[in-house]
XYZ file of C-alpha atoms in Angstrom:
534
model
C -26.401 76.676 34.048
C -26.983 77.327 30.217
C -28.683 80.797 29.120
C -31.848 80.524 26.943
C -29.479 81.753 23.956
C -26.934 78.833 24.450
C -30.114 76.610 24.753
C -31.077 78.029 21.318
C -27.732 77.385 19.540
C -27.468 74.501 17.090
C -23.777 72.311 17.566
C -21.957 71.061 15.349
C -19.321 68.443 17.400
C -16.343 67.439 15.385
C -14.478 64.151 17.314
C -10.573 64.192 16.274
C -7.747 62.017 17.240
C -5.936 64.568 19.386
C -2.387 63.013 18.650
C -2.590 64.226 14.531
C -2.894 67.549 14.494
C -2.679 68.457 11.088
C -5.378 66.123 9.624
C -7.794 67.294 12.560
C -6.732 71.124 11.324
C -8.327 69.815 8.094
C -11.362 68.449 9.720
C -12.231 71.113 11.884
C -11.712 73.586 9.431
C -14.055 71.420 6.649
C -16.597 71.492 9.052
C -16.394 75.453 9.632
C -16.634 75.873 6.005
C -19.338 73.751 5.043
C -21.518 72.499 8.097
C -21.161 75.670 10.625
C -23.482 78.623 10.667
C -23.709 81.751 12.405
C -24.518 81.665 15.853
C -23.811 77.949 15.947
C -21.769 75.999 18.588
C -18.505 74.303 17.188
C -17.304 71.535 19.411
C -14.190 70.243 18.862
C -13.588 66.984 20.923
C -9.592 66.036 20.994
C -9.803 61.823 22.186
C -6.574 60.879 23.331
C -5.707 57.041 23.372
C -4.005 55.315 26.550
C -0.929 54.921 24.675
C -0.279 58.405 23.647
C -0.253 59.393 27.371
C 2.628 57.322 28.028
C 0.104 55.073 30.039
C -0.314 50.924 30.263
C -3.581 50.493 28.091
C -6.293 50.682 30.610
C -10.073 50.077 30.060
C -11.411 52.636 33.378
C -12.225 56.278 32.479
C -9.819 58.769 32.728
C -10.644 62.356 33.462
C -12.084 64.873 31.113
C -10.021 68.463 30.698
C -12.140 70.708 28.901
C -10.650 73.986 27.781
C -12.876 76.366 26.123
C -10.956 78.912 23.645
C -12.992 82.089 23.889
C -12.025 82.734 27.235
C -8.768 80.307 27.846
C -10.937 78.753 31.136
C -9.599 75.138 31.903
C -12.263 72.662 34.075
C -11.372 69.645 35.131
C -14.073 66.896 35.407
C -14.467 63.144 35.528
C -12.436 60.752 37.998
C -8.487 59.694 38.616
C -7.231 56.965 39.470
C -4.322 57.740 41.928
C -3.452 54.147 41.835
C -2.709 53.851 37.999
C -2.170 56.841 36.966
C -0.218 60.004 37.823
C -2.822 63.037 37.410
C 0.158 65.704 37.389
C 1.707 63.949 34.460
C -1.804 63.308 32.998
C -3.157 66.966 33.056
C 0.309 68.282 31.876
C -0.148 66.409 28.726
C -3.335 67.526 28.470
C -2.447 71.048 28.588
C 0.675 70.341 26.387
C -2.161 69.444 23.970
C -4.540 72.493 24.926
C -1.989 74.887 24.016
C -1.303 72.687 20.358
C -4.473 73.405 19.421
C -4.945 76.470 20.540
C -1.919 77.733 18.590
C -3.471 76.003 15.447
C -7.031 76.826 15.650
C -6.230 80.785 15.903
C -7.552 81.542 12.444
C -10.709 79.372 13.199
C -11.237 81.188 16.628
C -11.087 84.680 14.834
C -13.738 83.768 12.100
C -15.862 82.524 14.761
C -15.453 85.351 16.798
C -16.728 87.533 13.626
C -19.537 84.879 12.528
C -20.895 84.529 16.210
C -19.985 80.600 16.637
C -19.260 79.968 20.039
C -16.073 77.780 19.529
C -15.477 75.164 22.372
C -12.385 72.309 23.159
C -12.261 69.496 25.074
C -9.831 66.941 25.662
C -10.648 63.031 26.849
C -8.530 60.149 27.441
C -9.839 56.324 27.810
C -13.253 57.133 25.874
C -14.607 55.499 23.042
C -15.134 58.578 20.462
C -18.389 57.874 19.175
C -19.566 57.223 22.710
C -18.265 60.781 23.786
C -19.601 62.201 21.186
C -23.273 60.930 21.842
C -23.156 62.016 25.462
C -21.889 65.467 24.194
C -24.376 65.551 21.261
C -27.055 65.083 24.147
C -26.348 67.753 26.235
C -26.245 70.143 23.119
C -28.806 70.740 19.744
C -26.879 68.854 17.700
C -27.280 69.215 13.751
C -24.132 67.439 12.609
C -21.515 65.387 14.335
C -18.012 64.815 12.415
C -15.417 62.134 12.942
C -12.205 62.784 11.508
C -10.882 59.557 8.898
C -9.247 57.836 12.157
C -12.443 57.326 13.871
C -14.682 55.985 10.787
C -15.252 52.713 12.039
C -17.222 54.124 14.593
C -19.607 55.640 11.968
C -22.527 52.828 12.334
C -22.482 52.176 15.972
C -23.050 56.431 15.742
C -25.458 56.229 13.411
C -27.520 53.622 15.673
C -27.360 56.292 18.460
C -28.253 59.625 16.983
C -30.549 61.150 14.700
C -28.867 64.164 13.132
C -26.263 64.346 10.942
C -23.009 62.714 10.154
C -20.016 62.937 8.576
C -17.062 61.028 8.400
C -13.663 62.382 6.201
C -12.456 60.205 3.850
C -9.243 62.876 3.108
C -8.950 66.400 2.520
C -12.046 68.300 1.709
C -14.005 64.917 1.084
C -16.595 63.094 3.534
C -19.002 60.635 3.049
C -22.294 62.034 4.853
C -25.475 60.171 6.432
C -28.123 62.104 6.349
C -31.121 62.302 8.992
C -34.852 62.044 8.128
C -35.234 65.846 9.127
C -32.935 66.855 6.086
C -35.597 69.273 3.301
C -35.691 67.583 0.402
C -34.111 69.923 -1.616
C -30.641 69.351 -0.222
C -30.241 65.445 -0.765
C -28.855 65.557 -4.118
C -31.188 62.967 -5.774
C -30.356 61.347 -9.075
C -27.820 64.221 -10.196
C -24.778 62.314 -11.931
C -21.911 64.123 -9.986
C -23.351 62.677 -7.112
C -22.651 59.231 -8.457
C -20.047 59.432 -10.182
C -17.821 61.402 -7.034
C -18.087 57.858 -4.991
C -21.079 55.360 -5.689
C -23.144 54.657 -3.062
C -26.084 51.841 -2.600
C -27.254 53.514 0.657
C -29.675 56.004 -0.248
C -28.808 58.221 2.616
C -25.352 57.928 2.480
C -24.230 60.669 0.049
C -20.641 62.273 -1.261
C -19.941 65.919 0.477
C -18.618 66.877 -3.107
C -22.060 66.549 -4.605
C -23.298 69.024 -2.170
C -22.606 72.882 -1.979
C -21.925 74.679 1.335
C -25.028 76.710 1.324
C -26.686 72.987 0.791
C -25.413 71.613 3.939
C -26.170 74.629 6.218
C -29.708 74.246 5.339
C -29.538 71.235 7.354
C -31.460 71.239 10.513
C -31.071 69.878 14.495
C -33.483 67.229 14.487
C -36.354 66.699 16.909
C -35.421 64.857 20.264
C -36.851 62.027 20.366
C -37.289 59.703 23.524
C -35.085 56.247 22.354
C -33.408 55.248 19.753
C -35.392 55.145 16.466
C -34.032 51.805 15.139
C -34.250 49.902 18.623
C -36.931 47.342 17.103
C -35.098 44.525 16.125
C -35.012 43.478 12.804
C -35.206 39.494 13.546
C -38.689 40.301 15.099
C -40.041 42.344 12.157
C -42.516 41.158 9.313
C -40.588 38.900 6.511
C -37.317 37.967 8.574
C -35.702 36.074 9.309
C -34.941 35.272 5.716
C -32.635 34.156 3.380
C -30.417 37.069 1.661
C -28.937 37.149 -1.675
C -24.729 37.483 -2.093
C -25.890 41.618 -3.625
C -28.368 42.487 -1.001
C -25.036 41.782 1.499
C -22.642 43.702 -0.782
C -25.398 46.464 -0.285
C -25.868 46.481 3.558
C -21.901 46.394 3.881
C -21.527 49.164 1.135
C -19.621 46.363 -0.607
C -18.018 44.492 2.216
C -15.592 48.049 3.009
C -12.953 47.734 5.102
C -14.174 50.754 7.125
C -17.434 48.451 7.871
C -15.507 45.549 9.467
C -16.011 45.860 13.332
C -14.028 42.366 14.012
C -11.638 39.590 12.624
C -10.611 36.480 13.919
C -9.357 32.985 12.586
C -12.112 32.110 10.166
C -14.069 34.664 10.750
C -14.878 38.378 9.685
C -17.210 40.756 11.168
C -19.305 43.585 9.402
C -21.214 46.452 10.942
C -23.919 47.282 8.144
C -27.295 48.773 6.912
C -30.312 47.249 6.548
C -33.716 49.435 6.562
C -31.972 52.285 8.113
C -30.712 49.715 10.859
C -27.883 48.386 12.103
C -27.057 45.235 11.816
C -24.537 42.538 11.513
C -22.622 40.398 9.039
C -21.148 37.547 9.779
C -18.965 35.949 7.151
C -17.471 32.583 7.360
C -14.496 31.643 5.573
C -14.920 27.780 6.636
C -18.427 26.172 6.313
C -18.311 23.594 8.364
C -20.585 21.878 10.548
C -20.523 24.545 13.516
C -21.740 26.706 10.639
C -24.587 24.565 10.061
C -25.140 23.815 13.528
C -25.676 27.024 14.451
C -28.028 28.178 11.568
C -30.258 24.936 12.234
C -29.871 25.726 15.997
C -31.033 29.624 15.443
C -33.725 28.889 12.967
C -35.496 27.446 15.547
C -35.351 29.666 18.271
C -36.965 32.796 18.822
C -37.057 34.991 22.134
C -36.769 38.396 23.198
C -33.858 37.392 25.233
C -32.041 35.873 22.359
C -29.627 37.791 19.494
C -31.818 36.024 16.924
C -31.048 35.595 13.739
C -31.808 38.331 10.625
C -30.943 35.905 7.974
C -28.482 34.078 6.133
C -26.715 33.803 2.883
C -24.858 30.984 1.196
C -23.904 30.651 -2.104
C -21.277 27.798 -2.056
C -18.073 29.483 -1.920
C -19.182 31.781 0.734
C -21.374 31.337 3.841
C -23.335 34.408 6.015
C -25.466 35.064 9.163
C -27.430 38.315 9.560
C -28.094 38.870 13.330
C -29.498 42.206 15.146
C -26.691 44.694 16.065
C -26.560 44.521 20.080
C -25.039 48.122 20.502
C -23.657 48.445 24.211
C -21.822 45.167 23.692
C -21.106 42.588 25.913
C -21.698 41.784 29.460
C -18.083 41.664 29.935
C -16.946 44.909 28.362
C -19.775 46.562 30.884
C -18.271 44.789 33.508
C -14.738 45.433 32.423
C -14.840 49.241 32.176
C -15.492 51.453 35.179
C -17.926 53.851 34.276
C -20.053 51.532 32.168
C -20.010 49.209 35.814
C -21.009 51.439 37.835
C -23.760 52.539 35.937
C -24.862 48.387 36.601
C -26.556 48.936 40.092
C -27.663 45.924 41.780
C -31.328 46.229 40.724
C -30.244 45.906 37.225
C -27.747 43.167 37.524
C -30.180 41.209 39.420
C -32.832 41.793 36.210
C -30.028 40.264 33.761
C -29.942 37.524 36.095
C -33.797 36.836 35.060
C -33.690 38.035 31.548
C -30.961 35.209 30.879
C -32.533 32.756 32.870
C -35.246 32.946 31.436
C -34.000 32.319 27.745
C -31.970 29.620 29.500
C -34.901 27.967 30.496
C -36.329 28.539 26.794
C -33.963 26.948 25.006
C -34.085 24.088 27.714
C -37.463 23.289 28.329
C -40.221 25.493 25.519
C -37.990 24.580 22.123
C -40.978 22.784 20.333
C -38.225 20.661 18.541
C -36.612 19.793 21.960
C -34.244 20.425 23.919
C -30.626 22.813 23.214
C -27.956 23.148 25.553
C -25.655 26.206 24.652
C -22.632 25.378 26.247
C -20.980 28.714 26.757
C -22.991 30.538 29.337
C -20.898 33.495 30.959
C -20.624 37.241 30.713
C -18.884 37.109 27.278
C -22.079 35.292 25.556
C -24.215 37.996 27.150
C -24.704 41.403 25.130
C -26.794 44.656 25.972
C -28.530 46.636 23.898
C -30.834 49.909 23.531
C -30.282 51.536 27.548
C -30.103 48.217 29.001
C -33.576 47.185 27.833
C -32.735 44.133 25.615
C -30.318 41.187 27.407
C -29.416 39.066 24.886
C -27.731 35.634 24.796
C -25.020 35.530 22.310
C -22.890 32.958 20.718
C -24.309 30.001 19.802
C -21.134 28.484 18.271
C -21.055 25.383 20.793
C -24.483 25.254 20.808
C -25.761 21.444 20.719
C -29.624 20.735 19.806
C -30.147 17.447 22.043
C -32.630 16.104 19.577
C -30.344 15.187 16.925
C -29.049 13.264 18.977
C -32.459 10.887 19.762
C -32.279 7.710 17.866
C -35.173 7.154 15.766
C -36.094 3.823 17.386
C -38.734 4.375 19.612
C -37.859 0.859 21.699
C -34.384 2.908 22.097
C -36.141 5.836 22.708
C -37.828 4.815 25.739
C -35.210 3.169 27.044
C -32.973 6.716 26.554
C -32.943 7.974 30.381
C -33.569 11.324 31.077
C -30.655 11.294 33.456
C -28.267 11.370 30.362
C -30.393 14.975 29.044
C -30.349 16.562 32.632
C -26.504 15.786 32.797
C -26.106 17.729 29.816
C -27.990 20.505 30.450
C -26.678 20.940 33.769
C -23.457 22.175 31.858
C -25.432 25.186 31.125
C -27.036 25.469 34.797
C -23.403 25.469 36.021
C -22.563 28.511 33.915
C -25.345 30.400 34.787
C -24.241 30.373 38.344
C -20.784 31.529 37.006
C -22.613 34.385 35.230
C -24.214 35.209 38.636
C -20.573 35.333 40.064
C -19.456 37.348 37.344
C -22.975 40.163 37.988
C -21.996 39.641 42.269
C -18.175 40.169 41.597
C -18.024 42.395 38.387
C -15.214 40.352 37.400
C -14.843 38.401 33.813
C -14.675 34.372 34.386
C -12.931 34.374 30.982
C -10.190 36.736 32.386
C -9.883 36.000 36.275
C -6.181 33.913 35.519
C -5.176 37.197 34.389
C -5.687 38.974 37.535
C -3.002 37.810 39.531
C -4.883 34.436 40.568
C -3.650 31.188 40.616
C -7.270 29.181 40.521
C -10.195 30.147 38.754
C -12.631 31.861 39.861
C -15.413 29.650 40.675
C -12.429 27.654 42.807
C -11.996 31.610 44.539
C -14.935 32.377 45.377
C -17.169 28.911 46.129
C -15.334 28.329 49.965
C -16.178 32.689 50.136
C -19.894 31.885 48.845
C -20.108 28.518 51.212
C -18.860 30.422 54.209
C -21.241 33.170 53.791
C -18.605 35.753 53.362
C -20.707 37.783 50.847
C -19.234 41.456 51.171
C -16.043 39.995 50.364
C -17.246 38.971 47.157
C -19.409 42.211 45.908
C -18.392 45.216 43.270
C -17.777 47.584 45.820
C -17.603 50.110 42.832
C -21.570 49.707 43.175
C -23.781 51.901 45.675
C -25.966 49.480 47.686
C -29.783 51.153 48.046
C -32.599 49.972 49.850
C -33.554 46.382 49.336
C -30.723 45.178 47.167
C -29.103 43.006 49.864
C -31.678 40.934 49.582
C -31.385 40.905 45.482
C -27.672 39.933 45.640
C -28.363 37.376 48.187
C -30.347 35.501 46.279
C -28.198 35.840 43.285
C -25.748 33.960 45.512
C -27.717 31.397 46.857
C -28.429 30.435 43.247
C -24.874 30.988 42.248
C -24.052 28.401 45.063
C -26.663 26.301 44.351
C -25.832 25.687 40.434
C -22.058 25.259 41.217
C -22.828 22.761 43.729
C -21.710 19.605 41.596
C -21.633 17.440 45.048
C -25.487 17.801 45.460
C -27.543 14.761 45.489
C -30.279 17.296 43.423
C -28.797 18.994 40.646
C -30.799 21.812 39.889
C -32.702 22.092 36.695
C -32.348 26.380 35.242
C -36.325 26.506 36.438
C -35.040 25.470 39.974
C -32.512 28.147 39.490
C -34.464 30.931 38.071
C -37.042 30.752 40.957
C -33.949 31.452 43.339
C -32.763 33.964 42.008
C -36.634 35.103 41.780
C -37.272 34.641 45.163
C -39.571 32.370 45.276
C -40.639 31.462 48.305
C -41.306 27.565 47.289
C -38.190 27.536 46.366
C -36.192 29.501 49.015
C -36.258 29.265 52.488
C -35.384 32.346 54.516
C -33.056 30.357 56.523
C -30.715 29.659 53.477
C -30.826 33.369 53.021
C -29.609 34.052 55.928
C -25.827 32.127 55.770
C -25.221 35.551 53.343
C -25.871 38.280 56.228
């Protein structure tokens, strides 16, 4: 338990790669010199990749080793898994590592022994570092939280988490800083003309360390805790958006399309993190403007729901083609899914509120579009993102998106003759991967990566004879705890599931049909279908 004195203390958590030691020599000792005051925590937090423990790359959390200097105590914490991974081997690295930076930091220790820092080290493998350090930052006052030049990519999904201080090393003795709103006015450096001329800047809280003094810095202080996240109002639902941007106002929110701002890059496609009204956001930039392109700005123009990553705005200026979209920060469905901890934190209760929350902007896009019908095309755990603690459940991807309207001919002798058999067929492609999402929630496995996991047939062909046998508990995470009344949640999940995969049926459901399953409707369920799942 932590004394009223440790309570007290300000931190200031520096997050280094643990394999360079040098450079995080440099960053630690930057941050003693400019950021740390007396009486102040220092955390240093030494992230070591899969790779650099000899290991398979792995996406389930690996124990945390902490090892705090001032009196040499090593605690172990966290989980291993015996199956994968050989602890002996892994906690001998980690003290190989311990007693690196021990041996380094000696000169540090000693000046925070005589300053009254309380200087603390701990080691983690198999963590995002920005993630670590927001779950350290709130157990601690934070003030300032420092990622060392390795880790600046993770800069903006930080800066959507926390509201102190950041700063991220761009080389020796130089780091770009972001600012909180708590920062006195008389230490953001303003107008002055070293500031600008050191490294421009168009973000107006996003200043150069060399324009500010030591003394400057330490004036910072620990902001106020505050209750969620203080950008977690979307900026596709605020006044003026979405809108069309200007080719600048991008260069702007990307500080100038940087390299350090690009979170993703594929064939045709390039990804920015950026900044727009102190919120994250992101960038899209497509080096082919085609007609998916247009497609999917026509399709997203349209639509607007809660449940939907809607869209910010767009940009295009002939040569070059943009879409703005809200920043969904816990990413997607499958990377939940896909990593351990992040899973089990997904209880039943919660997985069976996805269910609905995607449902029901299934069943927008299906049957409320005032311009008709769309049919996305790509329902599954990859085209489903999380955001802000699991309270926004997006639908994502609308890159095979089809808007069933264009393709109405004009006619209206044809039009009446056009059988509404023909639209339910192709929205039905949708139903069908909705109850593959459910499989993916009931299973925790990925649909997109089941041929991967030693299986021959997909998994819809795996687990349909499981679902129509009834054979349930062979099909649920068993790295969830079951409470109270969620047996009767994930049964209805798989009745749906069932239900929408069921291509046989004489009645193909409509996603209304399916939604009330999954619901529990009673109009809709009978208790006796229920009951093949206990």
């Amino acid at each position: 338990m932590r004394t009223e004195r440790e309570v007290s203390r300000e931190a200031v958590i520096v997050a280094v790669d643990a394999k360079r030691s040098k450079e995080n020599l440099e960053t630690v000792e930057w941050a003693f010199r400019y950021l740390v005051r007396p009486g102040d925590i220092l955390l240093v937090l030494g992230v070591l990749h899969d790779d650099q423990l000899g290991q398979p790359k792995k996406h389930s959390c690996f124990p945390s080793f902490s090892f705090l200097l001032a009196t040499s105590h090593c605690e172990r914490s966290g989980m291993v898994d015996h199956e994968e991974l050989d602890s002996i081997e892994l906690k001998e690295t980690y003290e190989k590592r311990s007693g690196e930076y021990q041996i380094s930091l000696q000169t540090i220790r000693r000046q925070c022994q005589s300053n009254d820092v309380k200087l603390q080290l701990k080691f983690a493998a198999g963590y995002c570092p920005a993630r670590l350090a927001i779950e350290e930052g709130q157990n601690l006052n934070t003030r300032w939280i420092v990622l060392d030049s390795h880790f600046r990519k993770s800069q903006l999904f930080l800066r959507g988490h926390v509201s102190c201080n950041i700063a991220v090393m761009k080389g020796k003795d130089f780091a770009t800083l972001m600012l909180s709103e708590a920062t006195p006015p008389d230490i953001f450096p303003g107008n002055s003309e070293e500031s600008y001329n050191s490294a421009p800047t168009d973000n107006p809280m996003e200043v150069p360390s060399k324009s500010l003094s030591p003394d400057q810095l330490r004036k910072s202080h620990a902001p106020a805790p505050h209750h969620q996240n203080p950008c977690c109002y979307p900026m596709s639902w605020r006044t003026g958006f979405p809108r069309v941007f200007s080719h600048n106002e991008l260069e702007v929110i990307t500080n100038g399309f940087a390299d350090d701002y690009v979170s993703k890059e594929m064939e045709g496609l390039k990804v920015y993190l950026g900044i727009l009204q102190d919120t994250t956001v992101l960038v899209k930039s497509y080096e082919e403007i085609n007609k998916c392109f247009w497609s999917m700005l026509k399709i997203l123009s349209r639509v607007c729901h809660r449940n939907i990553l809607n869209l910010v705005g767009y940009c295009y200026t002939g040569a070059a083609a943009y879409l703005i979209f809200d920043f969904p920060c816990l990413g997607n469905m499958e990377y939940n899914l896909r990593i351990e901890e992040l899973a089990q934190k997904l209880g039943w209760k919660a997985r069976w509120c996805i269910a609905l929350e995607i449902g029901g902007s299934l069943r927008y896009i299906h049957e409320e579009c005032a311009d008709g019908s769309i049919v996305h095309k790509s329902v599954c755990s990859c085209s489903v993102a999380l955001s802000h603690d699991y309270s926004a459940i997006l639908l994502i991807n609308f890159k095979t998106s089809e808007w069933l309207a264009e393709g109405v001919p004009h006619d209206e002798d044809l039009i009446a003759r056009c059988s509404n058999f023909e639209e339910d067929e192709r929205l039905f492609v949708d139903v069908r991967g909705y109850g593959k999402f459910l499989l993916e929630l009931i299973t925790g496995k990925s649909a997109c990566c089941f041929p991967n996991q030693g299986k021959v047939q997909s998994m819809i062909d795996w687990a349909l004879p499981l679902l129509e046998n009834g054979a349930l508990r062979n099909l649920m995470d068993c790295r969830v705890t079951e409470s109270a009344g969620d047996g009767r949640l994930v049964r209805q999940m798989a009745h749906a599931a069932l239900r929408c995969l069921n291509v046989d049926s004489d009645h193909k459901l409509s996603i209304s049909e399916a939604l009330a399953i999954v619901r529990g409707d009673e109009l809709v369920v009978s208790v006796q279908a229920l009951k093949i799942f206990e």
